[in-house]
PDB file of C-alpha atoms in Angstrom:
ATOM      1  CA  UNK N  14       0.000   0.000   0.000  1.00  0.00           C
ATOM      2  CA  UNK N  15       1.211   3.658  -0.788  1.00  0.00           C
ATOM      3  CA  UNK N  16       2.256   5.553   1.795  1.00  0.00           C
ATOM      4  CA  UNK N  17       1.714   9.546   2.217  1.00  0.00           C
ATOM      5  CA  UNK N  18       4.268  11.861   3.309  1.00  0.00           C
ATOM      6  CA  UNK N  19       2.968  11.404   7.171  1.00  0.00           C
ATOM      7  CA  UNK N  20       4.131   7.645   6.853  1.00  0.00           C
ATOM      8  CA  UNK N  21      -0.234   6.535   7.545  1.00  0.00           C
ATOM      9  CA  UNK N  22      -1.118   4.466   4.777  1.00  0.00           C
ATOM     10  CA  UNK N  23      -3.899   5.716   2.628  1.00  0.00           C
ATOM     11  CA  UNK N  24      -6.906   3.932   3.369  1.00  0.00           C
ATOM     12  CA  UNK N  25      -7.846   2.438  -0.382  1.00  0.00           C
ATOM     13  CA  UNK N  26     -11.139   4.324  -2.131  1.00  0.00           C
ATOM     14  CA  UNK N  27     -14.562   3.073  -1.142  1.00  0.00           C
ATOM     15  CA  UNK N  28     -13.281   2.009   2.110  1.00  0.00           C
ATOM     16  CA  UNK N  29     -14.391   2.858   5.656  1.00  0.00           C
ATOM     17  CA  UNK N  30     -13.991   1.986   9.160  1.00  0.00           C
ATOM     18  CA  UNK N  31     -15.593   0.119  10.740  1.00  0.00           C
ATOM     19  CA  UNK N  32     -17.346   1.974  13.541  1.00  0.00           C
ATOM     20  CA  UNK N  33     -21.045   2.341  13.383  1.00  0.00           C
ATOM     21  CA  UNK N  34     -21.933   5.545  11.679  1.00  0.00           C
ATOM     22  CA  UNK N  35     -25.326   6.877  12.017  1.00  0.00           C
ATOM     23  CA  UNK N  36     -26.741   9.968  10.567  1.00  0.00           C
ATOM     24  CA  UNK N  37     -28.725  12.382  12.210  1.00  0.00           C
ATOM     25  CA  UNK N  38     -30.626  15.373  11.234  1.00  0.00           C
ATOM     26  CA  UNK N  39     -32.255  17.741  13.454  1.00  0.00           C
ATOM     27  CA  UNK N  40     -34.986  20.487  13.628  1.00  0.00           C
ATOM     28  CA  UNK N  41     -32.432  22.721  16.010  1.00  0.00           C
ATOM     29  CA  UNK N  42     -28.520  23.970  14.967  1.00  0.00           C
ATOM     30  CA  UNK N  43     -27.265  24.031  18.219  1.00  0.00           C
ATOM     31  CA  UNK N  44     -28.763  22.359  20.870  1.00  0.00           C
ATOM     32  CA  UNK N  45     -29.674  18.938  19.618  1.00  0.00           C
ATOM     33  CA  UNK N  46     -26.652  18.350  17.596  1.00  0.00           C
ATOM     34  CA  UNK N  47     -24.305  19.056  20.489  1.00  0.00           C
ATOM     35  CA  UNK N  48     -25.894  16.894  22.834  1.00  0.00           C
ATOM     36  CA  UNK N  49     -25.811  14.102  20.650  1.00  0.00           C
ATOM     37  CA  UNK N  50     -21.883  15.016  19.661  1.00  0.00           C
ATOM     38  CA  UNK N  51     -21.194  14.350  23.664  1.00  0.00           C
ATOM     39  CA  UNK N  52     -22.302  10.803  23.323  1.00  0.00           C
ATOM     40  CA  UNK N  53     -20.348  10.003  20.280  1.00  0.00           C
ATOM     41  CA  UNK N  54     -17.419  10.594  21.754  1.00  0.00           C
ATOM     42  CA  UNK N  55     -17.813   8.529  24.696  1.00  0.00           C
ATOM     43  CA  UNK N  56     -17.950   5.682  22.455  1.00  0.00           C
ATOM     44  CA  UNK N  57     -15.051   4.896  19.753  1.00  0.00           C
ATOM     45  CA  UNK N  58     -17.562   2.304  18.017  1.00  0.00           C
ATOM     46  CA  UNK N  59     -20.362   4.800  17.111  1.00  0.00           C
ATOM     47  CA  UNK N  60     -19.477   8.031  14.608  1.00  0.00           C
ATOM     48  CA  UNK N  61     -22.272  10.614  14.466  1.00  0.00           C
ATOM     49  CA  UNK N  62     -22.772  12.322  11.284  1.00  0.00           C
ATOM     50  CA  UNK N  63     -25.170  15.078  11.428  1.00  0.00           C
ATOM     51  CA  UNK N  64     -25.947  15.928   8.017  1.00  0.00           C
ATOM     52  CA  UNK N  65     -28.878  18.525   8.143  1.00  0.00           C
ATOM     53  CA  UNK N  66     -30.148  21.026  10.934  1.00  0.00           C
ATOM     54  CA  UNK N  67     -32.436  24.095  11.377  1.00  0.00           C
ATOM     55  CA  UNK N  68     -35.681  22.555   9.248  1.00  0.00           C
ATOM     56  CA  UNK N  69     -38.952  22.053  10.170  1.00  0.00           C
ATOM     57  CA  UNK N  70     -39.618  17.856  10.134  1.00  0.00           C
ATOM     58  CA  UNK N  71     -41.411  17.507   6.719  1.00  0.00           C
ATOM     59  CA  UNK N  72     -37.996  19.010   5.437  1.00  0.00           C
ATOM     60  CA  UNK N  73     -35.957  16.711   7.235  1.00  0.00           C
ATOM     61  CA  UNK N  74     -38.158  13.502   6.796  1.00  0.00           C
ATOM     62  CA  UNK N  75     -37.479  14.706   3.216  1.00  0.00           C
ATOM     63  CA  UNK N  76     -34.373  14.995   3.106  1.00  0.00           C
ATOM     64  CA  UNK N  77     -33.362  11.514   4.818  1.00  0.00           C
ATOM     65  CA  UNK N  78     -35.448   9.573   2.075  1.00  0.00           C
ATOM     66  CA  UNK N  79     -32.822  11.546  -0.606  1.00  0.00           C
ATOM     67  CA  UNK N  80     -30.135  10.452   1.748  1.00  0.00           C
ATOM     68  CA  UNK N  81     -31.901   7.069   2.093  1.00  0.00           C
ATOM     69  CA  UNK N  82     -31.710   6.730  -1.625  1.00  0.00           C
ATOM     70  CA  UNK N  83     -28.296   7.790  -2.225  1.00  0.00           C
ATOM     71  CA  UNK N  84     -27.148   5.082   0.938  1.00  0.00           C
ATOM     72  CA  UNK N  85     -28.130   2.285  -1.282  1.00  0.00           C
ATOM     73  CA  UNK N  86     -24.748  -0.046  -2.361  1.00  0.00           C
ATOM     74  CA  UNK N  87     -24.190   0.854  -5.353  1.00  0.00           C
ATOM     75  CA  UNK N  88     -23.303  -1.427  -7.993  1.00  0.00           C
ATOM     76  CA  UNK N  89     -19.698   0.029  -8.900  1.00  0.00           C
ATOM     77  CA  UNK N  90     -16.927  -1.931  -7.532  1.00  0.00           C
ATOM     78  CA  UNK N  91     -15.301  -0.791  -4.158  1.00  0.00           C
ATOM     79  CA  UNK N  92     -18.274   1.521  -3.260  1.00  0.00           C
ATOM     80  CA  UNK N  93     -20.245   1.086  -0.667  1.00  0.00           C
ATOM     81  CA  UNK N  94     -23.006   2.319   2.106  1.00  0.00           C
ATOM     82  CA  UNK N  95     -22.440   5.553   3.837  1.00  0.00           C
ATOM     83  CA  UNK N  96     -24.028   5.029   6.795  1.00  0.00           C
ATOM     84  CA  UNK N  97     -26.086   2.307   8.850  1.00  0.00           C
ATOM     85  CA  UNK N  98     -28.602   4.218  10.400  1.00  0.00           C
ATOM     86  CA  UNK N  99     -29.887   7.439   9.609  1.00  0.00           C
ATOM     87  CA  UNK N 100     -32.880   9.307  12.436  1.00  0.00           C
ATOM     88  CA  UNK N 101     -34.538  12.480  12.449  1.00  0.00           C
ATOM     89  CA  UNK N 102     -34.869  14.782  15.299  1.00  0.00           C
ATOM     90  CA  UNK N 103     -37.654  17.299  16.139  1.00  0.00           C
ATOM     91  CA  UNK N 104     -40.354  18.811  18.218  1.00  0.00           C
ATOM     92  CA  UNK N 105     -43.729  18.475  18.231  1.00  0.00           C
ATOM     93  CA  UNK N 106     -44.392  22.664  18.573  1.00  0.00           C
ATOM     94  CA  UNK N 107     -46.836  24.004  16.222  1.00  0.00           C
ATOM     95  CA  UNK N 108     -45.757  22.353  12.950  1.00  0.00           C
ATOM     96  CA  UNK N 109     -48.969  21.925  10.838  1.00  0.00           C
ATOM     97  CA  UNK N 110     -47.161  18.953   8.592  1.00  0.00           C
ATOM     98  CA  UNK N 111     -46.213  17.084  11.541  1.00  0.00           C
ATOM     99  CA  UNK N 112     -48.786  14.308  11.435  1.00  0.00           C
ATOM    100  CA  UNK N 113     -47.727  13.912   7.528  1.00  0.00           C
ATOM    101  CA  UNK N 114     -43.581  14.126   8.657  1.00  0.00           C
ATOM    102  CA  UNK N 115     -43.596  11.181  10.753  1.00  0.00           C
ATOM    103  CA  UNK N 116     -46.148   9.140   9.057  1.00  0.00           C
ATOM    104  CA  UNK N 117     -43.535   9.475   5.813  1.00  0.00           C
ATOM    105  CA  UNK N 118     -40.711   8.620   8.471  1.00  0.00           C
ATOM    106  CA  UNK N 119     -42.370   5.253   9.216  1.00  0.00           C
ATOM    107  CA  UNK N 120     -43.049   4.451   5.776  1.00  0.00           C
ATOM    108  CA  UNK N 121     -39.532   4.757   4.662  1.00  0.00           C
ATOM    109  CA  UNK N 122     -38.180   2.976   7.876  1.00  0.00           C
ATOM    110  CA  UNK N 123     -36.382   6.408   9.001  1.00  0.00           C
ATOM    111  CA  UNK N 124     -36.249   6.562  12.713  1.00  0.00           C
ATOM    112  CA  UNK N 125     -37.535   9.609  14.565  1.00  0.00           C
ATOM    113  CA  UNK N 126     -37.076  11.019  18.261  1.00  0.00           C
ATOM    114  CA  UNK N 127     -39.503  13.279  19.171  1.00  0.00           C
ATOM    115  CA  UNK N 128     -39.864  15.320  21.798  1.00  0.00           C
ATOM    116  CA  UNK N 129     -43.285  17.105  22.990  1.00  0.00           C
ATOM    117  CA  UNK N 130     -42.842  20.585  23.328  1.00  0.00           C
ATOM    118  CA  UNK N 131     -39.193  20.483  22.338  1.00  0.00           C
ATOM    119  CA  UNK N 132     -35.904  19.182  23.062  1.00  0.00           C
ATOM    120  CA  UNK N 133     -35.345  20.809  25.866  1.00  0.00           C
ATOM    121  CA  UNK N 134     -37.967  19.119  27.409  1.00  0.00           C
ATOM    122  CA  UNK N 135     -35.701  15.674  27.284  1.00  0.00           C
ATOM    123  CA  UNK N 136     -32.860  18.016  29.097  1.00  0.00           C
ATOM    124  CA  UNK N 137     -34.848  18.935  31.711  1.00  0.00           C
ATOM    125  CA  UNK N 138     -35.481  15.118  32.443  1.00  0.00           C
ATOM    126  CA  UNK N 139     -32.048  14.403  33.452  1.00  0.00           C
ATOM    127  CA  UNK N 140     -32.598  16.454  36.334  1.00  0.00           C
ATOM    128  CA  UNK N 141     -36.164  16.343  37.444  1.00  0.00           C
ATOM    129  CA  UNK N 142     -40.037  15.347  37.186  1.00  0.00           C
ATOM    130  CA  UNK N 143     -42.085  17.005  34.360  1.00  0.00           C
ATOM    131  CA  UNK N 144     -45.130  15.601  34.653  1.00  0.00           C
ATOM    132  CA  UNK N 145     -47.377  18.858  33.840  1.00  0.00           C
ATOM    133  CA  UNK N 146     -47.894  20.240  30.612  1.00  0.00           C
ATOM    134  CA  UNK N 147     -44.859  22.882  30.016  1.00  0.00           C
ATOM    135  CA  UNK N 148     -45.085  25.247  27.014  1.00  0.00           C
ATOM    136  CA  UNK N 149     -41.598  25.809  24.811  1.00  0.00           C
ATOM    137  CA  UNK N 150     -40.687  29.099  26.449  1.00  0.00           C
ATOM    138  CA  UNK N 151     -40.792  27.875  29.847  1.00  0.00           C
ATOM    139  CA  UNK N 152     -39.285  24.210  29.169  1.00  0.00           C
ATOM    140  CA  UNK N 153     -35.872  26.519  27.994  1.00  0.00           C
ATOM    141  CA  UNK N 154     -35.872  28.740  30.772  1.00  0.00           C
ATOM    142  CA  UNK N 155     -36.458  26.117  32.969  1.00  0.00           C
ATOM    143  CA  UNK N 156     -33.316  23.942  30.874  1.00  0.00           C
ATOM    144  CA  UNK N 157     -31.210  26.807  31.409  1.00  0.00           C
ATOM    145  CA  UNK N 158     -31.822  27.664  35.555  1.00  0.00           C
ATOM    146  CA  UNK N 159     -30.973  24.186  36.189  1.00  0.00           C
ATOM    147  CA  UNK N 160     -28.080  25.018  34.422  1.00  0.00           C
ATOM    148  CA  UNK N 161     -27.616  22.800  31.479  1.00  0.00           C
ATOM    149  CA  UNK N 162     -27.741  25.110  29.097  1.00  0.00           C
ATOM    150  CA  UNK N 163     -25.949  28.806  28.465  1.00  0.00           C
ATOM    151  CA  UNK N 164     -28.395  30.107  25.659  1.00  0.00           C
ATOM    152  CA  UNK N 165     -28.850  27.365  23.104  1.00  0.00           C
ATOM    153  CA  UNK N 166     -25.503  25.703  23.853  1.00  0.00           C
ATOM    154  CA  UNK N 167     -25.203  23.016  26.463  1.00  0.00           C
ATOM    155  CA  UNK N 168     -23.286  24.896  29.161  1.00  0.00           C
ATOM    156  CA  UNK N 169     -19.634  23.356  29.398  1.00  0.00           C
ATOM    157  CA  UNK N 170     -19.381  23.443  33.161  1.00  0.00           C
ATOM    158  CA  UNK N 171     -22.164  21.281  33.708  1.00  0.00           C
ATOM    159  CA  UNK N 172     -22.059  18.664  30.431  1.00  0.00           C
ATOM    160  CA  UNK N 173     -21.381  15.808  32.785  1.00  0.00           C
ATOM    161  CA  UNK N 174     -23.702  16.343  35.315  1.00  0.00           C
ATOM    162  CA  UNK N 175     -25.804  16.172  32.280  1.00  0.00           C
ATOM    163  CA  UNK N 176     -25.390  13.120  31.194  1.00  0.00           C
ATOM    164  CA  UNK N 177     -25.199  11.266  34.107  1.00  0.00           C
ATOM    165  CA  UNK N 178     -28.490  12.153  34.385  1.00  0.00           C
ATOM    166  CA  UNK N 179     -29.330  10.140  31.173  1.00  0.00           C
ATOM    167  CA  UNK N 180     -30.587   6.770  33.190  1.00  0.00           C
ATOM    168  CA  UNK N 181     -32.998   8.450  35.171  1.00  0.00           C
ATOM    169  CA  UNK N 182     -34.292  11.031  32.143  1.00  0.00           C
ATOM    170  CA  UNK N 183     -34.342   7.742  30.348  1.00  0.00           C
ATOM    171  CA  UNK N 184     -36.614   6.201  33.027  1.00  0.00           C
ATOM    172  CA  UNK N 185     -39.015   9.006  33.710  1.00  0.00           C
ATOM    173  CA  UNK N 186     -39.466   9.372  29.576  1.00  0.00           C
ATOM    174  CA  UNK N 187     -40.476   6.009  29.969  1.00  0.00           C
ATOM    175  CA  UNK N 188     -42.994   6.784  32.647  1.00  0.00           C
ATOM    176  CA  UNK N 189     -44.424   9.684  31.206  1.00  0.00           C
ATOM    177  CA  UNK N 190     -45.200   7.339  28.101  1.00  0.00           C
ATOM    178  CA  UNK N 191     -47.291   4.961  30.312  1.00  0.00           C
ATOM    179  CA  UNK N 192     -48.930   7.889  32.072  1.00  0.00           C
ATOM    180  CA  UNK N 193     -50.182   8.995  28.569  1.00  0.00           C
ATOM    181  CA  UNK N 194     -51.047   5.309  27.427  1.00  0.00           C
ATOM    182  CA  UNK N 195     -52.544   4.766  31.058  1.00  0.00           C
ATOM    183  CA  UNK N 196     -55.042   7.985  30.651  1.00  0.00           C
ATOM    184  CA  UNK N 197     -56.031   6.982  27.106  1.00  0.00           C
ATOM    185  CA  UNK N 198     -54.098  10.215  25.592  1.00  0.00           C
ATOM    186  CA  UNK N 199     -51.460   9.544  23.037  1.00  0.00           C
ATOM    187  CA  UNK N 200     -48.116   8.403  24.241  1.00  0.00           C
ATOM    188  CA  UNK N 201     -46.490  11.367  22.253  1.00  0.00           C
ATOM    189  CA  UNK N 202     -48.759  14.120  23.919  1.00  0.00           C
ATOM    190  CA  UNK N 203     -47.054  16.921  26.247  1.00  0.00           C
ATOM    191  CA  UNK N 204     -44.762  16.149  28.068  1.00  0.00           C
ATOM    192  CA  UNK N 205     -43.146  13.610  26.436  1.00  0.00           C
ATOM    193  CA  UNK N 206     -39.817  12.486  24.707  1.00  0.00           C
ATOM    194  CA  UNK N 207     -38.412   9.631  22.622  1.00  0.00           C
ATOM    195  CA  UNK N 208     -35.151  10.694  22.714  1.00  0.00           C
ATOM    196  CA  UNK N 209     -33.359   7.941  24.490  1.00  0.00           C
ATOM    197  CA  UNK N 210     -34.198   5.587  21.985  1.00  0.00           C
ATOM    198  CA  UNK N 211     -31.703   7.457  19.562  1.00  0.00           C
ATOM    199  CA  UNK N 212     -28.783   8.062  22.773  1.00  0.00           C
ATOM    200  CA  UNK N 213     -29.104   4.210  23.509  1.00  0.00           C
ATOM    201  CA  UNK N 214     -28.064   3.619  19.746  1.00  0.00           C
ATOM    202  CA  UNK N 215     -24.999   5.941  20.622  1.00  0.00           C
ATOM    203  CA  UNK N 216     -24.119   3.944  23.610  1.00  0.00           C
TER     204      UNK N 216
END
């Protein structure tokens, strides 16, 4: 094999490594994508590859498939899949083609984690109970005075406090889905977040 100046070898064309690579795209720039980032790098087998951000869910449901398409092996020699799992990230909010966004999502086997008002919501759940309905405003004020976030950014001083809070926001997720289911409302109804299901794929 051909060696570069830097004495690596050149890994040959068509080739990757073989960690896990899944690509996300997310409603939010900032927020989402770094929190996810944080759990990549804890673990060497998994490589996070955020492709899109800052669209509204159609968009990024719409996207994926393109992605989706693209992903499938090819038949030239020595190419092949870019990634293994690709998910979309978003908020319930006030999106009027949400209902039609996930419903495409299923259809075309794309993943989703959704989070009812927002993602903030799931931060707040590695620190406490949110049981009552919470409106988007008040779920990122409330995100930032426990101190997880500075702005939109998670807030460096406090990133691992953060996450190891993830079992127990994992937990009471899970329990605010079989509140819903237990009350006859839909499990996706405010508050509620399906979050973990993409961290635990980062674990």
């Amino acid at each position: 094999m051909k060696r570069p100046r830097n004495g690596r070898p050149r890994r040959p064309v068509g080739k990757r490594d073989h960690r896990r690579i899944i690509r996300v795209l997310t409603e939010g720039a900032v927020t989402e994508p770094g929190y996810l980032a944080q759990w990549a790098r804890r673990n060497r087998g998994v490589h996070i590859d955020v492709a899109d951000s800052g669209m509204v869910p159609l968009s990024l449901v719409q996207r994926a498939r393109d992605y989706q398409k693209a992903n499938r092996p090819p038949r030239r020699k020595g190419r092949g899949v870019e990634f293994d799992e690709i998910w979309c990230v978003f908020d319930v909010d006030q999106h009027v083609n949400l209902t039609q966004a996930i419903n495409e999502a299923q259809q075309s086997g794309i993943d989703v984690a959704l989070s009812n008002p927002c993602f903030e919501l799931w931060i707040i759940l590695h620190y406490e109970d949110q049981t009552a309905h919470i409106d988007r405003r008040n779920a990122q004020r409330r995100a930032r005075v426990l101190g997880a976030l500075d702005a939109k950014r998670l807030d460096p001083r406090n990133i691992e406090a953060l996450l190891g809070g993830y079992d127990a926001a994992k937990l009471r997720a899970q329990q605010l889905r079989q509140r819903h289911m237990g009350n006859g409302s839909n499990p996706t109804e405010n508050p509620s977040s399906t979050v973990w299901e993409l961290v635990d794929r980062l674990l």
